[in-house]
Amino acid sequence: MKRKFRIGIDFAIKRGRQESILKGEMKMNGKGMLDGVKVLDLTRVLAGPYCGMMLADMGAEVIKIEMPGRGDDSRKNAPIVHGESAYFMNLNRNKWGMTLNLKSEKGKEIFRELVKQSDIVLENFRPGVMEKLGLGYEELQKINPAIVYGAVSGFGDYGPYSQRPGYDILGQAMSGLMSTTGWPGGKPTRTGTAISDVMGGVSCCVGVLAAYAHRLKTGKGDKVDVALVDSMVSSLEIINMIYLCTGRIPTRIGNRYEAIYPYDSFDAKDGMVIIACGNDKLYNLLKGVLKIPALEEERFATNIKRVENHGPLKEIIEAWTRERNIDDIVDIMLKAGIPSSPVNTIDRVVKDPHIAGAREMFVEMEHPVAGKIKVTGSQLKFTHEKVSITRPAPTLGQHTELILQKKLGMTHEEYLDALEKGVF
């Protein structure tokens, strides 16, 4: 057999992997909108891996590079399925995986050679770390002027806070999001998901694709500098504008919206339901459904008045919703042309015929160690191309030798020599 990788094969068999590495084969380019785009993903945990995940789902060849022996910290994050982190598996599907010691000279040399063949580099170290390694954007562009470099950090590459550690909860707190999340009289609350990490990942993905499109026209790459805090400040839209235009500091208002009403959650017999009347026309439809005389009062005649009197208006509507079940309310509202939905628990979401069924937002795959698992699908849908989630997240270092053989022509003997020196 030509260039079979004995160590890699033995390890793969021991872990029960059903991967193309067992045949010594590897098609480096995927299919999809970004077929042919080559990405080196140095990121860890959530924000950066989310960006790499989106690129991989759209067909880019994404090689996840991890620290030897330890790997991405999120490999230890709950929930754990047969020793593998579901947290990690969701964010790193569709990626190829290798280890590389970037503190060793040989590791740096290998990385630089990979950069020469790549289009995009992603990292989410604290600003300055890559520069200290001699692998920052200024150095990498010398060997590949077309390289697009995406950097995600808590506070960005410059500014007085740039050296502070960056975590999702800090982004939510410092952006002002937490101060406006929760119920009146309650304490500032983080969102249920790591939304500043997710927004940072999405922002980085948009940025690197814009830089890549620009590179196609000019031949020149660029560095994309994304901060979690900036991403969250941008997402606050009207919250910022309220203060900038009126001087009023927005506070926690529960589930209602500052600008329109009724646009809120309401108690039902078996949970909570959303009724979203975004304009006067919809409110008039609501009046026709509820047939409650109080809704005709002058204090509710316009949207501005309804916002001012949201408290008593909610009480009137909720007296009606409390007598009915969620699904019945939603059905009544939608038939009348009024936007409405249940406040779903996750068990309802994963069974929803639209979300889980038609939109394929939960995808089953076979992981070589964890077995059959479901991961969250892609939110991106295209008319002529399909975003595919077909390859499970790599186990630590799973494709190291294969990648180096295919990319750099490294022989098995060369691999073993570097392995003994702690490069992988």
mmCIF file of C-alpha atoms in Angstrom, residues 37-350:
data_model
loop_
_atom_site.group_PDB
_atom_site.id
_atom_site.type_symbol
_atom_site.label_atom_id
_atom_site.label_comp_id
_atom_site.label_asym_id
_atom_site.label_seq_id
_atom_site.Cartn_x
_atom_site.Cartn_y
_atom_site.Cartn_z
ATOM 1 C CA VAL A 37 -11.563 27.989 -0.160
ATOM 2 C CA LYS A 38 -8.840 26.821 2.236
ATOM 3 C CA VAL A 39 -9.024 27.814 5.901
ATOM 4 C CA LEU A 40 -6.603 27.265 8.798
ATOM 5 C CA ASP A 41 -8.620 27.403 12.021
ATOM 6 C CA LEU A 42 -6.555 28.033 15.171
ATOM 7 C CA THR A 43 -9.585 29.069 17.229
ATOM 8 C CA ARG A 44 -10.857 27.542 20.449
ATOM 9 C CA VAL A 45 -14.075 27.265 22.448
ATOM 10 C CA LEU A 46 -16.943 29.169 20.770
ATOM 11 C CA ALA A 47 -16.667 32.486 18.883
ATOM 12 C CA GLY A 48 -13.870 31.501 16.506
ATOM 13 C CA PRO A 49 -15.007 27.891 16.037
ATOM 14 C CA TYR A 50 -18.507 29.188 15.207
ATOM 15 C CA CYS A 51 -16.999 31.233 12.374
ATOM 16 C CA GLY A 52 -14.999 28.232 11.144
ATOM 17 C CA MET A 53 -18.115 26.059 11.410
ATOM 18 C CA MET A 54 -20.102 28.410 9.171
ATOM 19 C CA LEU A 55 -17.328 28.420 6.558
ATOM 20 C CA ALA A 56 -17.035 24.622 6.691
ATOM 21 C CA ASP A 57 -20.797 24.161 6.402
ATOM 22 C CA MET A 58 -20.708 26.264 3.222
ATOM 23 C CA GLY A 59 -18.081 23.984 1.712
ATOM 24 C CA ALA A 60 -14.743 25.513 2.671
ATOM 25 C CA GLU A 61 -11.881 23.188 3.521
ATOM 26 C CA VAL A 62 -11.362 24.016 7.200
ATOM 27 C CA ILE A 63 -8.380 22.483 8.999
ATOM 28 C CA LYS A 64 -8.685 22.820 12.753
ATOM 29 C CA ILE A 65 -5.242 23.082 14.338
ATOM 30 C CA GLU A 66 -5.049 22.232 18.046
ATOM 31 C CA MET A 67 -2.433 22.065 20.763
ATOM 32 C CA PRO A 68 -0.871 18.580 20.986
ATOM 33 C CA GLY A 69 -2.069 16.445 23.883
ATOM 34 C CA ARG A 70 -4.630 18.947 25.102
ATOM 35 C CA GLY A 71 -6.559 20.347 22.184
ATOM 36 C CA ASP A 72 -9.388 22.844 22.285
ATOM 37 C CA ASP A 73 -10.506 23.564 25.867
ATOM 38 C CA SER A 74 -14.103 22.924 24.822
ATOM 39 C CA ARG A 75 -13.305 19.215 24.358
ATOM 40 C CA LYS A 76 -13.911 19.032 28.111
ATOM 41 C CA ASN A 77 -17.180 21.001 28.070
ATOM 42 C CA ALA A 78 -20.471 19.337 29.002
ATOM 43 C CA PRO A 79 -22.523 17.551 27.879
ATOM 44 C CA ILE A 80 -20.221 14.573 27.365
ATOM 45 C CA VAL A 81 -21.313 11.646 25.166
ATOM 46 C CA HIS A 82 -19.154 8.508 25.459
ATOM 47 C CA GLY A 83 -16.187 10.644 26.451
ATOM 48 C CA GLU A 84 -16.676 13.218 23.672
ATOM 49 C CA SER A 85 -17.959 16.761 24.181
ATOM 50 C CA ALA A 86 -21.239 17.500 22.394
ATOM 51 C CA TYR A 87 -20.316 21.189 22.759
ATOM 52 C CA PHE A 88 -17.166 20.563 20.710
ATOM 53 C CA MET A 89 -18.805 18.206 18.232
ATOM 54 C CA ASN A 90 -21.467 20.749 17.290
ATOM 55 C CA LEU A 91 -19.040 23.630 16.648
ATOM 56 C CA ASN A 92 -16.385 21.630 14.812
ATOM 57 C CA ARG A 93 -18.328 19.406 12.436
ATOM 58 C CA ASN A 94 -17.240 19.384 8.778
ATOM 59 C CA LYS A 95 -13.646 20.241 9.782
ATOM 60 C CA TRP A 96 -10.427 18.285 9.356
ATOM 61 C CA GLY A 97 -8.333 18.047 12.515
ATOM 62 C CA MET A 98 -4.624 18.096 13.271
ATOM 63 C CA THR A 99 -2.324 19.000 16.139
ATOM 64 C CA LEU A 100 0.656 21.324 15.830
ATOM 65 C CA ASN A 101 2.994 22.806 18.423
ATOM 66 C CA LEU A 102 3.316 26.441 17.330
ATOM 67 C CA LYS A 103 5.927 27.085 20.019
ATOM 68 C CA SER A 104 8.388 24.768 18.301
ATOM 69 C CA GLU A 105 10.425 25.965 15.330
ATOM 70 C CA LYS A 106 9.401 22.950 13.268
ATOM 71 C CA GLY A 107 5.752 23.612 14.106
ATOM 72 C CA LYS A 108 6.076 27.217 12.999
ATOM 73 C CA GLU A 109 7.789 26.132 9.800
ATOM 74 C CA ILE A 110 4.955 23.709 9.011
ATOM 75 C CA PHE A 111 2.341 26.336 9.769
ATOM 76 C CA ARG A 112 4.002 28.859 7.450
ATOM 77 C CA GLU A 113 4.067 26.272 4.670
ATOM 78 C CA LEU A 114 0.350 25.641 5.194
ATOM 79 C CA VAL A 115 -0.338 29.392 5.128
ATOM 80 C CA LYS A 116 1.297 29.617 1.698
ATOM 81 C CA GLN A 117 -1.402 27.268 0.405
ATOM 82 C CA SER A 118 -4.327 28.806 2.304
ATOM 83 C CA ASP A 119 -6.849 31.594 1.799
ATOM 84 C CA ILE A 120 -7.997 32.341 5.351
ATOM 85 C CA VAL A 121 -6.451 32.064 8.821
ATOM 86 C CA LEU A 122 -8.697 32.255 11.894
ATOM 87 C CA GLU A 123 -7.494 32.815 15.467
ATOM 88 C CA ASN A 124 -9.003 33.988 18.743
ATOM 89 C CA PHE A 125 -5.981 34.350 20.984
ATOM 90 C CA ARG A 126 -5.516 37.450 23.081
ATOM 91 C CA PRO A 127 -4.148 40.262 20.858
ATOM 92 C CA GLY A 128 -0.371 40.008 20.566
ATOM 93 C CA VAL A 129 -0.042 36.243 21.120
ATOM 94 C CA MET A 130 0.361 35.419 17.442
ATOM 95 C CA GLU A 131 2.837 38.275 17.040
ATOM 96 C CA LYS A 132 4.958 36.881 19.885
ATOM 97 C CA LEU A 133 5.009 33.554 18.069
ATOM 98 C CA GLY A 134 6.177 35.318 14.928
ATOM 99 C CA LEU A 135 2.943 34.305 13.180
ATOM 100 C CA GLY A 136 0.898 37.522 13.280
ATOM 101 C CA TYR A 137 -0.766 39.034 10.225
ATOM 102 C CA GLU A 138 2.193 41.276 9.339
ATOM 103 C CA GLU A 139 4.478 38.245 9.160
ATOM 104 C CA LEU A 140 2.030 35.942 7.400
ATOM 105 C CA GLN A 141 1.237 38.443 4.672
ATOM 106 C CA LYS A 142 4.949 38.518 3.800
ATOM 107 C CA ILE A 143 4.769 34.870 2.783
ATOM 108 C CA ASN A 144 1.223 35.072 1.383
ATOM 109 C CA PRO A 145 0.134 38.647 0.513
ATOM 110 C CA ALA A 146 -3.340 37.347 -0.368
ATOM 111 C CA ILE A 147 -4.006 35.794 3.052
ATOM 112 C CA VAL A 148 -7.212 36.881 4.812
ATOM 113 C CA TYR A 149 -6.660 36.901 8.572
ATOM 114 C CA GLY A 150 -9.657 36.778 10.910
ATOM 115 C CA ALA A 151 -9.010 37.604 14.574
ATOM 116 C CA VAL A 152 -11.714 37.420 17.256
ATOM 117 C CA SER A 153 -11.036 38.723 20.769
ATOM 118 C CA GLY A 154 -12.952 40.150 23.678
ATOM 119 C CA PHE A 155 -12.123 43.799 23.061
ATOM 120 C CA GLY A 156 -10.314 43.961 19.722
ATOM 121 C CA ASP A 157 -6.736 44.505 18.632
ATOM 122 C CA TYR A 158 -6.419 48.068 19.903
ATOM 123 C CA GLY A 159 -7.827 50.325 22.603
ATOM 124 C CA PRO A 160 -7.273 50.522 26.372
ATOM 125 C CA TYR A 161 -9.062 47.203 27.016
ATOM 126 C CA SER A 162 -7.401 45.179 24.249
ATOM 127 C CA GLN A 163 -5.335 43.042 26.636
ATOM 128 C CA ARG A 164 -8.250 42.086 28.846
ATOM 129 C CA PRO A 165 -9.399 38.461 28.600
ATOM 130 C CA GLY A 166 -12.526 38.025 26.531
ATOM 131 C CA TYR A 167 -15.451 35.820 27.500
ATOM 132 C CA ASP A 168 -19.076 35.814 26.417
ATOM 133 C CA ILE A 169 -20.459 36.987 29.738
ATOM 134 C CA LEU A 170 -18.069 39.966 29.687
ATOM 135 C CA GLY A 171 -19.308 40.904 26.227
ATOM 136 C CA GLN A 172 -22.908 40.743 27.403
ATOM 137 C CA ALA A 173 -22.142 42.773 30.520
ATOM 138 C CA MET A 174 -19.932 45.509 29.044
ATOM 139 C CA SER A 175 -22.051 46.051 25.921
ATOM 140 C CA GLY A 176 -25.085 46.932 28.032
ATOM 141 C CA LEU A 177 -27.086 43.884 26.971
ATOM 142 C CA MET A 178 -27.318 42.428 30.473
ATOM 143 C CA SER A 179 -28.589 45.700 31.913
ATOM 144 C CA THR A 180 -31.604 45.520 29.586
ATOM 145 C CA THR A 181 -32.266 41.774 29.888
ATOM 146 C CA GLY A 182 -34.646 40.517 32.552
ATOM 147 C CA TRP A 183 -37.792 41.694 34.295
ATOM 148 C CA PRO A 184 -38.524 45.088 35.835
ATOM 149 C CA GLY A 185 -37.155 45.193 39.353
ATOM 150 C CA GLY A 186 -34.958 42.164 38.705
ATOM 151 C CA LYS A 187 -31.209 41.919 38.283
ATOM 152 C CA PRO A 188 -29.269 42.155 34.999
ATOM 153 C CA THR A 189 -29.420 38.772 33.255
ATOM 154 C CA ARG A 190 -27.327 37.079 30.566
ATOM 155 C CA THR A 191 -29.168 35.527 27.664
ATOM 156 C CA GLY A 192 -29.708 31.773 27.724
ATOM 157 C CA THR A 193 -27.045 31.239 25.057
ATOM 158 C CA ALA A 194 -23.544 32.700 24.669
ATOM 159 C CA ILE A 195 -24.873 35.342 22.322
ATOM 160 C CA SER A 196 -21.813 37.624 22.260
ATOM 161 C CA ASP A 197 -19.643 34.656 21.261
ATOM 162 C CA VAL A 198 -22.126 33.709 18.553
ATOM 163 C CA MET A 199 -22.390 37.305 17.296
ATOM 164 C CA GLY A 200 -18.594 37.540 17.334
ATOM 165 C CA GLY A 201 -18.365 34.376 15.238
ATOM 166 C CA VAL A 202 -20.989 35.557 12.756
ATOM 167 C CA SER A 203 -19.310 38.975 12.513
ATOM 168 C CA CYS A 204 -15.952 37.344 11.826
ATOM 169 C CA CYS A 205 -17.483 35.138 9.144
ATOM 170 C CA VAL A 206 -19.031 38.163 7.409
ATOM 171 C CA GLY A 207 -15.743 40.049 7.694
ATOM 172 C CA VAL A 208 -13.491 37.346 6.281
ATOM 173 C CA LEU A 209 -15.865 36.653 3.397
ATOM 174 C CA ALA A 210 -15.943 40.377 2.564
ATOM 175 C CA ALA A 211 -12.129 40.490 2.695
ATOM 176 C CA TYR A 212 -11.956 37.348 0.553
ATOM 177 C CA ALA A 213 -14.307 38.872 -2.048
ATOM 178 C CA HIS A 214 -12.132 42.008 -2.081
ATOM 179 C CA ARG A 215 -9.044 39.829 -2.492
ATOM 180 C CA LEU A 216 -10.553 38.200 -5.561
ATOM 181 C CA LYS A 217 -10.678 41.651 -7.172
ATOM 182 C CA THR A 218 -7.372 43.044 -5.938
ATOM 183 C CA GLY A 219 -5.194 40.044 -5.092
ATOM 184 C CA LYS A 220 -4.508 41.549 -1.675
ATOM 185 C CA GLY A 221 -5.582 40.089 1.654
ATOM 186 C CA ASP A 222 -6.539 41.908 4.846
ATOM 187 C CA LYS A 223 -6.913 41.473 8.578
ATOM 188 C CA VAL A 224 -10.397 41.359 10.100
ATOM 189 C CA ASP A 225 -10.424 42.554 13.722
ATOM 190 C CA VAL A 226 -13.593 41.497 15.562
ATOM 191 C CA ALA A 227 -14.367 42.217 19.221
ATOM 192 C CA LEU A 228 -17.105 40.436 21.150
ATOM 193 C CA VAL A 229 -18.070 43.705 22.830
ATOM 194 C CA ASP A 230 -18.278 45.578 19.508
ATOM 195 C CA SER A 231 -20.461 42.818 18.079
ATOM 196 C CA MET A 232 -22.874 43.080 20.982
ATOM 197 C CA VAL A 233 -22.968 46.892 20.992
ATOM 198 C CA SER A 234 -23.886 46.765 17.309
ATOM 199 C CA SER A 235 -26.667 44.260 17.988
ATOM 200 C CA LEU A 236 -28.360 46.498 20.564
ATOM 201 C CA GLU A 237 -29.749 48.772 17.784
ATOM 202 C CA ILE A 238 -32.776 50.626 19.286
ATOM 203 C CA ILE A 239 -31.461 50.253 22.845
ATOM 204 C CA ASN A 240 -28.524 52.502 21.953
ATOM 205 C CA MET A 241 -30.701 54.918 20.019
ATOM 206 C CA ILE A 242 -33.073 55.474 22.935
ATOM 207 C CA TYR A 243 -30.271 56.884 25.032
ATOM 208 C CA LEU A 244 -28.481 58.697 22.195
ATOM 209 C CA CYS A 245 -31.664 60.476 21.100
ATOM 210 C CA THR A 246 -33.544 61.002 24.363
ATOM 211 C CA GLY A 247 -31.024 60.696 27.192
ATOM 212 C CA ARG A 248 -33.148 57.979 28.834
ATOM 213 C CA ILE A 249 -31.215 54.941 30.050
ATOM 214 C CA PRO A 250 -33.046 51.794 28.884
ATOM 215 C CA THR A 251 -33.720 49.272 31.644
ATOM 216 C CA ARG A 252 -35.169 45.780 31.952
ATOM 217 C CA ILE A 253 -38.670 45.517 30.526
ATOM 218 C CA GLY A 254 -39.241 41.771 30.329
ATOM 219 C CA ASN A 255 -40.321 40.450 26.955
ATOM 220 C CA ARG A 256 -42.028 43.530 25.613
ATOM 221 C CA TYR A 257 -40.467 45.786 22.996
ATOM 222 C CA GLU A 258 -39.625 49.447 23.565
ATOM 223 C CA ALA A 259 -41.116 50.778 20.332
ATOM 224 C CA ILE A 260 -44.414 48.938 19.785
ATOM 225 C CA TYR A 261 -47.222 47.323 21.778
ATOM 226 C CA PRO A 262 -48.754 44.797 22.215
ATOM 227 C CA TYR A 263 -45.555 42.995 21.272
ATOM 228 C CA ASP A 264 -44.975 40.783 24.277
ATOM 229 C CA SER A 265 -45.336 37.401 25.948
ATOM 230 C CA PHE A 266 -48.603 36.558 27.660
ATOM 231 C CA ASP A 267 -49.476 33.814 30.141
ATOM 232 C CA ALA A 268 -51.575 30.934 28.859
ATOM 233 C CA LYS A 269 -53.052 27.924 30.634
ATOM 234 C CA ASP A 270 -50.062 25.748 29.836
ATOM 235 C CA GLY A 271 -47.192 28.182 29.404
ATOM 236 C CA MET A 272 -46.560 31.424 27.555
ATOM 237 C CA VAL A 273 -47.459 32.721 24.116
ATOM 238 C CA ILE A 274 -46.243 35.608 21.979
ATOM 239 C CA ILE A 275 -48.623 38.096 20.387
ATOM 240 C CA ALA A 276 -46.836 40.606 18.171
ATOM 241 C CA CYS A 277 -48.962 43.490 16.913
ATOM 242 C CA GLY A 278 -46.355 45.539 15.088
ATOM 243 C CA ASN A 279 -48.750 48.238 13.854
ATOM 244 C CA ASP A 280 -52.239 49.690 14.181
ATOM 245 C CA LYS A 281 -53.676 47.357 11.546
ATOM 246 C CA LEU A 282 -52.640 44.299 13.525
ATOM 247 C CA TYR A 283 -53.984 45.788 16.736
ATOM 248 C CA ASN A 284 -57.333 46.321 15.076
ATOM 249 C CA LEU A 285 -57.336 42.669 14.029
ATOM 250 C CA LEU A 286 -56.596 41.727 17.645
ATOM 251 C CA LYS A 287 -59.556 43.783 18.837
ATOM 252 C CA GLY A 288 -61.752 41.905 16.380
ATOM 253 C CA VAL A 289 -60.606 38.551 17.759
ATOM 254 C CA LEU A 290 -60.773 39.333 21.468
ATOM 255 C CA LYS A 291 -63.963 41.437 21.324
ATOM 256 C CA ILE A 292 -63.117 43.133 24.623
ATOM 257 C CA PRO A 293 -64.678 46.636 24.888
ATOM 258 C CA ALA A 294 -61.763 48.015 26.943
ATOM 259 C CA LEU A 295 -59.447 47.576 23.955
ATOM 260 C CA GLU A 296 -61.401 50.345 22.190
ATOM 261 C CA GLU A 297 -60.502 52.950 24.809
ATOM 262 C CA GLU A 298 -58.731 56.135 23.673
ATOM 263 C CA ARG A 299 -55.634 55.332 25.732
ATOM 264 C CA PHE A 300 -54.982 52.405 23.341
ATOM 265 C CA ALA A 301 -55.930 54.205 20.108
ATOM 266 C CA THR A 302 -52.391 54.590 18.704
ATOM 267 C CA ASN A 303 -49.150 52.703 19.024
ATOM 268 C CA ILE A 304 -47.523 55.519 21.007
ATOM 269 C CA LYS A 305 -50.418 55.487 23.478
ATOM 270 C CA ARG A 306 -50.295 51.708 23.737
ATOM 271 C CA VAL A 307 -46.577 51.808 24.522
ATOM 272 C CA GLU A 308 -47.275 54.394 27.240
ATOM 273 C CA ASN A 309 -50.089 52.237 28.655
ATOM 274 C CA HIS A 310 -48.571 48.836 28.108
ATOM 275 C CA GLY A 311 -49.179 47.718 31.711
ATOM 276 C CA PRO A 312 -52.991 47.915 31.768
ATOM 277 C CA LEU A 313 -53.173 46.704 28.149
ATOM 278 C CA LYS A 314 -51.221 43.572 29.021
ATOM 279 C CA GLU A 315 -53.575 42.841 31.918
ATOM 280 C CA ILE A 316 -56.594 43.039 29.611
ATOM 281 C CA ILE A 317 -55.084 40.739 26.986
ATOM 282 C CA GLU A 318 -53.709 38.323 29.552
ATOM 283 C CA ALA A 319 -57.128 37.889 31.175
ATOM 284 C CA TRP A 320 -58.149 36.383 27.821
ATOM 285 C CA THR A 321 -55.007 34.298 27.159
ATOM 286 C CA ARG A 322 -54.959 32.753 30.637
ATOM 287 C CA GLU A 323 -58.222 30.994 29.828
ATOM 288 C CA ARG A 324 -56.755 29.206 26.791
ATOM 289 C CA ASN A 325 -53.950 26.827 25.832
ATOM 290 C CA ILE A 326 -50.852 27.955 23.932
ATOM 291 C CA ASP A 327 -51.546 26.098 20.706
ATOM 292 C CA ASP A 328 -55.188 27.207 20.627
ATOM 293 C CA ILE A 329 -54.191 30.853 21.058
ATOM 294 C CA VAL A 330 -51.558 30.640 18.338
ATOM 295 C CA ASP A 331 -54.040 28.982 15.986
ATOM 296 C CA ILE A 332 -56.676 31.670 16.614
ATOM 297 C CA MET A 333 -54.187 34.503 16.118
ATOM 298 C CA LEU A 334 -52.617 33.135 12.948
ATOM 299 C CA LYS A 335 -55.999 32.458 11.356
ATOM 300 C CA ALA A 336 -56.851 36.117 12.009
ATOM 301 C CA GLY A 337 -53.550 37.264 10.457
ATOM 302 C CA ILE A 338 -51.916 38.246 13.754
ATOM 303 C CA PRO A 339 -48.258 37.223 14.302
ATOM 304 C CA SER A 340 -48.084 34.750 17.182
ATOM 305 C CA SER A 341 -46.036 31.822 18.409
ATOM 306 C CA PRO A 342 -45.590 29.606 21.436
ATOM 307 C CA VAL A 343 -42.720 30.311 23.820
ATOM 308 C CA ASN A 344 -41.228 26.932 23.067
ATOM 309 C CA THR A 345 -39.168 24.799 25.370
ATOM 310 C CA ILE A 346 -36.348 23.016 23.542
ATOM 311 C CA ASP A 347 -38.189 19.675 23.530
ATOM 312 C CA ARG A 348 -40.889 21.355 21.421
ATOM 313 C CA VAL A 349 -38.344 22.998 19.129
ATOM 314 C CA VAL A 350 -36.590 19.738 18.180
#
